PDB file of C-alpha atoms in Angstrom:
ATOM      1  CA  MET A  28     133.839  65.871 115.271  1.00  0.00           C
ATOM      2  CA  SER A  29     135.416  69.106 114.069  1.00  0.00           C
ATOM      3  CA  THR A  30     135.274  69.948 110.406  1.00  0.00           C
ATOM      4  CA  PHE A  31     137.966  71.579 108.326  1.00  0.00           C
ATOM      5  CA  ARG A  32     137.569  73.954 105.419  1.00  0.00           C
ATOM      6  CA  ASN A  33     139.723  74.165 102.348  1.00  0.00           C
ATOM      7  CA  LEU A  34     142.064  77.095 101.859  1.00  0.00           C
ATOM      8  CA  GLY A  35     140.010  80.095 100.753  1.00  0.00           C
ATOM      9  CA  ASP A  36     136.705  78.482 101.734  1.00  0.00           C
ATOM     10  CA  THR A  37     135.389  80.926 104.337  1.00  0.00           C
ATOM     11  CA  LEU A  38     132.174  81.452 106.226  1.00  0.00           C
ATOM     12  CA  ARG A  39     131.343  84.566 104.255  1.00  0.00           C
ATOM     13  CA  ASP A  40     128.419  82.994 102.371  1.00  0.00           C
ATOM     14  CA  ASP A  41     126.984  81.592 105.595  1.00  0.00           C
ATOM     15  CA  TYR A  42     127.157  85.015 107.240  1.00  0.00           C
ATOM     16  CA  ALA A  43     125.547  86.677 104.211  1.00  0.00           C
ATOM     17  CA  ARG A  44     122.669  84.205 104.193  1.00  0.00           C
ATOM     18  CA  MET A  45     122.163  84.685 107.930  1.00  0.00           C
ATOM     19  CA  GLU A  46     122.037  88.487 107.523  1.00  0.00           C
ATOM     20  CA  MET A  47     119.436  88.181 104.769  1.00  0.00           C
ATOM     21  CA  ARG A  48     117.333  85.876 106.914  1.00  0.00           C
ATOM     22  CA  LEU A  49     117.503  88.255 109.871  1.00  0.00           C
ATOM     23  CA  ARG A  50     116.579  91.230 107.682  1.00  0.00           C
ATOM     24  CA  GLY A  51     113.615  89.287 106.360  1.00  0.00           C
ATOM     25  CA  GLU A  52     112.485  88.555 109.907  1.00  0.00           C
ATOM     26  CA  ILE A  53     112.646  92.268 110.787  1.00  0.00           C
ATOM     27  CA  ARG A  54     110.638  93.297 107.733  1.00  0.00           C
ATOM     28  CA  GLN A  55     108.008  90.606 108.239  1.00  0.00           C
ATOM     29  CA  THR A  56     107.597  91.251 111.966  1.00  0.00           C
ATOM     30  CA  LEU A  57     107.274  95.035 111.620  1.00  0.00           C
ATOM     31  CA  THR A  58     104.782  94.682 108.782  1.00  0.00           C
ATOM     32  CA  GLY A  59     102.786  92.249 110.912  1.00  0.00           C
ATOM     33  CA  GLN A  60     102.736  94.732 113.783  1.00  0.00           C
ATOM     34  CA  LEU A  61     101.442  97.425 111.449  1.00  0.00           C
ATOM     35  CA  ALA A  62      98.712  95.142 110.157  1.00  0.00           C
ATOM     36  CA  SER A  63      97.565  94.430 113.711  1.00  0.00           C
ATOM     37  CA  TYR A  64      96.886  98.136 114.287  1.00  0.00           C
ATOM     38  CA  VAL A  65      95.197  98.788 110.933  1.00  0.00           C
ATOM     39  CA  SER A  66      91.914  97.468 109.579  1.00  0.00           C
ATOM     40  CA  PRO A  67      92.261  94.167 107.684  1.00  0.00           C
ATOM     41  CA  ASP A  68      90.694  95.826 104.636  1.00  0.00           C
ATOM     42  CA  VAL A  69      93.573  98.315 104.415  1.00  0.00           C
ATOM     43  CA  ARG A  70      96.813  97.217 102.842  1.00  0.00           C
ATOM     44  CA  VAL A  71      99.770  98.495 104.856  1.00  0.00           C
ATOM     45  CA  THR A  72     103.501  98.111 104.419  1.00  0.00           C
ATOM     46  CA  MET A  73     106.616  99.287 106.201  1.00  0.00           C
ATOM     47  CA  HIS A  74     108.461 102.299 104.775  1.00  0.00           C
ATOM     48  CA  TRP A  75     112.159 102.885 105.334  1.00  0.00           C
ATOM     49  CA  THR A  76     112.565 106.533 104.280  1.00  0.00           C
ATOM     50  CA  VAL A  77     111.757 109.292 106.743  1.00  0.00           C
ATOM     51  CA  SER A  78     109.445 111.058 104.287  1.00  0.00           C
ATOM     52  CA  ARG A  79     107.275 108.013 103.548  1.00  0.00           C
ATOM     53  CA  PHE A  80     107.403 106.780 107.141  1.00  0.00           C
ATOM     54  CA  CYS A  81     106.164 110.145 108.412  1.00  0.00           C
ATOM     55  CA  LYS A  82     103.413 110.442 105.799  1.00  0.00           C
ATOM     56  CA  ASP A  83     102.082 106.879 105.543  1.00  0.00           C
ATOM     57  CA  ILE A  84     102.653 105.538 109.059  1.00  0.00           C
ATOM     58  CA  TYR A  85     103.287 108.301 111.589  1.00  0.00           C
ATOM     59  CA  LEU A  86     100.572 110.699 110.413  1.00  0.00           C
ATOM     60  CA  ARG A  87      98.134 108.466 108.528  1.00  0.00           C
ATOM     61  CA  HIS A  88      97.899 105.659 111.090  1.00  0.00           C
ATOM     62  CA  GLY A  89      99.096 107.543 114.195  1.00  0.00           C
ATOM     63  CA  LEU A  90     101.896 105.086 114.969  1.00  0.00           C
ATOM     64  CA  LYS A  91     105.528 105.577 115.926  1.00  0.00           C
ATOM     65  CA  LEU A  92     108.356 103.065 116.052  1.00  0.00           C
ATOM     66  CA  GLU A  93     110.060 103.138 119.424  1.00  0.00           C
ATOM     67  CA  GLY A  94     113.137 101.260 120.536  1.00  0.00           C
ATOM     68  CA  TRP A  95     115.237 101.801 117.394  1.00  0.00           C
ATOM     69  CA  PRO A  96     118.893 102.035 118.566  1.00  0.00           C
ATOM     70  CA  ASP A  97     120.303 105.552 118.328  1.00  0.00           C
ATOM     71  CA  ASP A  98     123.597 104.366 116.830  1.00  0.00           C
ATOM     72  CA  ILE A  99     122.039 102.398 113.939  1.00  0.00           C
ATOM     73  CA  LEU A 100     120.982 104.070 110.714  1.00  0.00           C
ATOM     74  CA  PHE A 101     117.251 104.112 110.033  1.00  0.00           C
ATOM     75  CA  ALA A 102     117.035 103.302 106.343  1.00  0.00           C
ATOM     76  CA  ASP A 103     116.344 100.375 104.086  1.00  0.00           C
ATOM     77  CA  LEU A 104     117.748  97.315 105.812  1.00  0.00           C
ATOM     78  CA  SER A 105     120.048  96.636 102.879  1.00  0.00           C
ATOM     79  CA  ARG A 106     121.988  99.700 104.073  1.00  0.00           C
ATOM     80  CA  VAL A 107     122.266  98.324 107.611  1.00  0.00           C
ATOM     81  CA  THR A 108     125.403  96.283 107.101  1.00  0.00           C
ATOM     82  CA  GLY A 109     127.126  94.004 109.549  1.00  0.00           C
ATOM     83  CA  ARG A 110     125.679  90.981 111.266  1.00  0.00           C
ATOM     84  CA  GLU A 111     126.154  92.586 114.675  1.00  0.00           C
ATOM     85  CA  ARG A 112     123.873  95.532 113.860  1.00  0.00           C
ATOM     86  CA  VAL A 113     121.203  93.361 112.263  1.00  0.00           C
ATOM     87  CA  SER A 114     121.329  90.930 115.194  1.00  0.00           C
ATOM     88  CA  ARG A 115     120.830  93.803 117.636  1.00  0.00           C
ATOM     89  CA  LEU A 116     117.675  94.868 115.799  1.00  0.00           C
ATOM     90  CA  VAL A 117     116.363  91.302 115.887  1.00  0.00           C
ATOM     91  CA  GLU A 118     117.146  91.034 119.590  1.00  0.00           C
ATOM     92  CA  GLU A 119     115.302  94.281 120.350  1.00  0.00           C
ATOM     93  CA  LEU A 120     112.392  93.129 118.211  1.00  0.00           C
ATOM     94  CA  ARG A 121     112.076  89.723 119.864  1.00  0.00           C
ATOM     95  CA  ALA A 122     112.325  91.266 123.336  1.00  0.00           C
ATOM     96  CA  GLY A 123     109.436  93.618 122.551  1.00  0.00           C
ATOM     97  CA  ARG A 124     111.487  96.779 122.954  1.00  0.00           C
ATOM     98  CA  LEU A 125     111.385  97.583 119.224  1.00  0.00           C
ATOM     99  CA  ARG A 126     107.696  97.970 118.482  1.00  0.00           C
ATOM    100  CA  PHE A 127     104.951 100.211 117.146  1.00  0.00           C
ATOM    101  CA  VAL A 128     102.954 102.261 119.639  1.00  0.00           C
ATOM    102  CA  PRO A 129     100.355 105.002 119.135  1.00  0.00           C
ATOM    103  CA  ASN A 130     101.672 108.557 119.063  1.00  0.00           C
ATOM    104  CA  THR A 131     100.037 111.671 120.482  1.00  0.00           C
ATOM    105  CA  GLU A 132      98.444 114.640 118.777  1.00  0.00           C
ATOM    106  CA  THR A 133     101.290 116.829 120.008  1.00  0.00           C
ATOM    107  CA  GLU A 134     103.815 114.523 118.343  1.00  0.00           C
ATOM    108  CA  ARG A 135     101.839 114.539 115.105  1.00  0.00           C
ATOM    109  CA  GLU A 136     101.732 118.332 115.078  1.00  0.00           C
ATOM    110  CA  ALA A 137     105.501 118.417 115.558  1.00  0.00           C
ATOM    111  CA  ALA A 138     105.952 115.923 112.699  1.00  0.00           C
ATOM    112  CA  ARG A 139     103.793 118.046 110.388  1.00  0.00           C
ATOM    113  CA  ALA A 140     106.102 120.980 111.080  1.00  0.00           C
ATOM    114  CA  ASP A 141     109.286 118.911 110.857  1.00  0.00           C
ATOM    115  CA  PRO A 142     108.996 115.355 109.433  1.00  0.00           C
ATOM    116  CA  LEU A 143     112.380 114.459 110.914  1.00  0.00           C
ATOM    117  CA  CYS A 144     110.684 114.333 114.317  1.00  0.00           C
ATOM    118  CA  ALA A 145     108.959 111.133 113.180  1.00  0.00           C
ATOM    119  CA  SER A 146     112.204 109.325 112.412  1.00  0.00           C
ATOM    120  CA  PRO A 147     113.006 106.329 114.643  1.00  0.00           C
ATOM    121  CA  GLY A 148     116.439 106.672 116.183  1.00  0.00           C
ATOM    122  CA  LYS A 149     118.795 109.594 115.693  1.00  0.00           C
ATOM    123  CA  ILE A 150     120.613 108.645 112.456  1.00  0.00           C
ATOM    124  CA  ASN A 151     118.826 108.802 109.114  1.00  0.00           C
ATOM    125  CA  LEU A 152     119.342 109.877 105.506  1.00  0.00           C
ATOM    126  CA  GLY A 153     117.196 112.984 105.759  1.00  0.00           C
ATOM    127  CA  LEU A 154     114.097 113.849 103.789  1.00  0.00           C
ATOM    128  CA  THR A 155     113.638 112.603 100.247  1.00  0.00           C
ATOM    129  CA  PRO A 156     112.679 115.411  97.842  1.00  0.00           C
ATOM    130  CA  CYS A 157     109.821 114.883  95.427  1.00  0.00           C
ATOM    131  CA  LEU A 158     111.590 114.541  92.079  1.00  0.00           C
ATOM    132  CA  GLY A 159     108.566 113.759  89.945  1.00  0.00           C
ATOM    133  CA  ARG A 160     107.684 110.727  87.879  1.00  0.00           C
ATOM    134  CA  ASP A 161     110.239 108.647  86.035  1.00  0.00           C
ATOM    135  CA  ASP A 162     108.137 108.471  82.862  1.00  0.00           C
ATOM    136  CA  VAL A 163     107.661 112.191  82.218  1.00  0.00           C
ATOM    137  CA  LYS A 164     107.511 112.819  78.431  1.00  0.00           C
ATOM    138  CA  LYS A 165     107.906 109.103  77.895  1.00  0.00           C
ATOM    139  CA  ARG A 166     105.618 107.046  75.732  1.00  0.00           C
ATOM    140  CA  ARG A 167     103.757 104.665  78.016  1.00  0.00           C
ATOM    141  CA  PRO A 168     102.865 101.110  76.956  1.00  0.00           C
ATOM    142  CA  GLY A 169      99.123 101.804  76.937  1.00  0.00           C
ATOM    143  CA  GLN A 170      99.548 104.856  74.712  1.00  0.00           C
ATOM    144  CA  GLN A 171     101.856 102.893  72.414  1.00  0.00           C
ATOM    145  CA  ARG A 172      99.249 100.161  71.870  1.00  0.00           C
ATOM    146  CA  LYS A 173      96.471 102.686  71.180  1.00  0.00           C
ATOM    147  CA  HIS A 174      98.686 104.533  68.686  1.00  0.00           C
ATOM    148  CA  ASP A 175      99.637 101.369  66.844  1.00  0.00           C
ATOM    149  CA  ALA A 176      96.018 100.204  66.649  1.00  0.00           C
ATOM    150  CA  ALA A 177      94.836 103.561  65.288  1.00  0.00           C
ATOM    151  CA  THR A 178      97.588 104.396  62.792  1.00  0.00           C
ATOM    152  CA  LYS A 179      98.938 100.948  61.892  1.00  0.00           C
ATOM    153  CA  ARG A 180     102.448 102.409  61.876  1.00  0.00           C
ATOM    154  CA  PRO A 181     105.140 103.145  64.468  1.00  0.00           C
ATOM    155  CA  PRO A 182     105.222 106.560  66.171  1.00  0.00           C
ATOM    156  CA  ARG A 183     107.004 109.382  64.423  1.00  0.00           C
ATOM    157  CA  TYR A 184     109.184 110.410  67.359  1.00  0.00           C
ATOM    158  CA  MET A 185     110.971 108.373  69.982  1.00  0.00           C
ATOM    159  CA  ARG A 186     109.981 109.417  73.482  1.00  0.00           C
ATOM    160  CA  ASN A 187     112.288 107.809  75.983  1.00  0.00           C
ATOM    161  CA  GLY A 188     111.850 110.371  78.739  1.00  0.00           C
ATOM    162  CA  PRO A 189     114.430 112.675  80.317  1.00  0.00           C
ATOM    163  CA  LYS A 190     118.099 111.868  79.828  1.00  0.00           C
ATOM    164  CA  SER A 191     119.612 113.818  82.710  1.00  0.00           C
ATOM    165  CA  SER A 192     119.822 112.360  86.191  1.00  0.00           C
ATOM    166  CA  LYS A 193     117.549 113.578  88.963  1.00  0.00           C
ATOM    167  CA  TRP A 194     120.355 114.140  91.440  1.00  0.00           C
ATOM    168  CA  VAL A 195     123.329 116.479  91.145  1.00  0.00           C
ATOM    169  CA  THR A 196     126.225 114.605  92.691  1.00  0.00           C
ATOM    170  CA  PRO A 197     128.790 116.444  94.840  1.00  0.00           C
ATOM    171  CA  GLU A 198     131.441 115.663  92.212  1.00  0.00           C
ATOM    172  CA  ALA A 199     129.398 117.287  89.444  1.00  0.00           C
ATOM    173  CA  GLU A 200     128.701 120.313  91.634  1.00  0.00           C
ATOM    174  CA  ALA A 201     132.416 120.680  92.401  1.00  0.00           C
ATOM    175  CA  ARG A 202     133.247 120.550  88.687  1.00  0.00           C
ATOM    176  CA  ALA A 203     130.659 123.236  87.976  1.00  0.00           C
ATOM    177  CA  GLU A 204     132.258 125.539  90.558  1.00  0.00           C
ATOM    178  CA  GLU A 205     135.725 125.250  88.987  1.00  0.00           C
ATOM    179  CA  ALA A 206     137.098 128.003  86.790  1.00  0.00           C
ATOM    180  CA  GLU A 207     136.197 127.531  83.149  1.00  0.00           C
ATOM    181  CA  ARG A 208     139.112 126.457  80.990  1.00  0.00           C
ATOM    182  CA  PRO A 209     139.252 127.204  77.248  1.00  0.00           C
ATOM    183  CA  ASN A 210     138.730 124.237  75.007  1.00  0.00           C
ATOM    184  CA  GLU A 211     141.948 123.198  73.331  1.00  0.00           C
ATOM    185  CA  LEU A 212     140.115 122.779  70.015  1.00  0.00           C
ATOM    186  CA  PHE A 213     139.102 126.441  69.896  1.00  0.00           C
ATOM    187  CA  ARG A 214     141.204 129.571  69.635  1.00  0.00           C
ATOM    188  CA  GLY A 215     139.684 132.978  69.184  1.00  0.00           C
ATOM    189  CA  GLY A 216     136.159 131.619  69.183  1.00  0.00           C
ATOM    190  CA  ARG A 217     136.619 129.333  66.177  1.00  0.00           C
ATOM    191  CA  PRO A 218     138.011 125.836  65.714  1.00  0.00           C
ATOM    192  CA  TYR A 219     141.577 125.461  64.516  1.00  0.00           C
ATOM    193  CA  MET A 220     141.773 123.794  61.143  1.00  0.00           C
ATOM    194  CA  GLY A 221     145.236 122.501  60.371  1.00  0.00           C
ATOM    195  CA  LEU A 222     146.891 122.061  57.043  1.00  0.00           C
ATOM    196  CA  GLY A 223     145.369 119.517  54.782  1.00  0.00           C
ATOM    197  CA  SER A 224     142.026 119.748  56.518  1.00  0.00           C
ATOM    198  CA  ARG A 225     138.831 118.897  54.812  1.00  0.00           C
ATOM    199  CA  PRO A 226     135.267 119.930  55.615  1.00  0.00           C
ATOM    200  CA  GLY A 227     133.863 118.154  58.604  1.00  0.00           C
ATOM    201  CA  MET A 228     137.256 117.123  60.004  1.00  0.00           C
ATOM    202  CA  LEU A 229     138.678 118.845  63.075  1.00  0.00           C
ATOM    203  CA  HIS A 230     142.425 118.894  63.679  1.00  0.00           C
ATOM    204  CA  VAL A 231     144.161 119.555  66.958  1.00  0.00           C
ATOM    205  CA  ARG A 232     147.280 121.680  67.045  1.00  0.00           C
ATOM    206  CA  ASN A 233     149.791 121.623  69.901  1.00  0.00           C
ATOM    207  CA  PHE A 234     150.204 125.234  70.957  1.00  0.00           C
TER     208      PHE A 234
END
């Protein structure tokens, strides 16, 4: 017997759950394939950036991932959107066409010179630069506990780490390239103080 849905009640949630299940199957199967090639004493996991994939899988374990479709982005599976794309990966995986195989010394030498050679497929997000730790100049929990136990008082300075972002977005770069415009609050190198001003209060004049 056919079922009817109320107005506005779509299959979107069902599709989303199916995509998540298929992504989970891909991750679990590829990790299982890696574990079958590596010693049981070594913990191995799948990496979805070209830099980590090249370093920790392609070069360290001598494995390459063949059968990745050329028209699908190789990245974290959360970026592979659309049930059709995810279903294609599952189909290739179940058929045995998407699998890990040993690479050659020639291929490893090429990957050392250019890590992009290790990328499965032809579409990727490029190499990830090493941007350093996230807790640089930041008070770590272990240090905080030692300080409190030794001094019995809170630290003198707050150390929350760097405030600026690690990446310069294209929008910020475009703004930096624009011609500098004079600030409307300053004329002649000093702020304009209107009539009736008082110390510490800045007034704006319409020129």
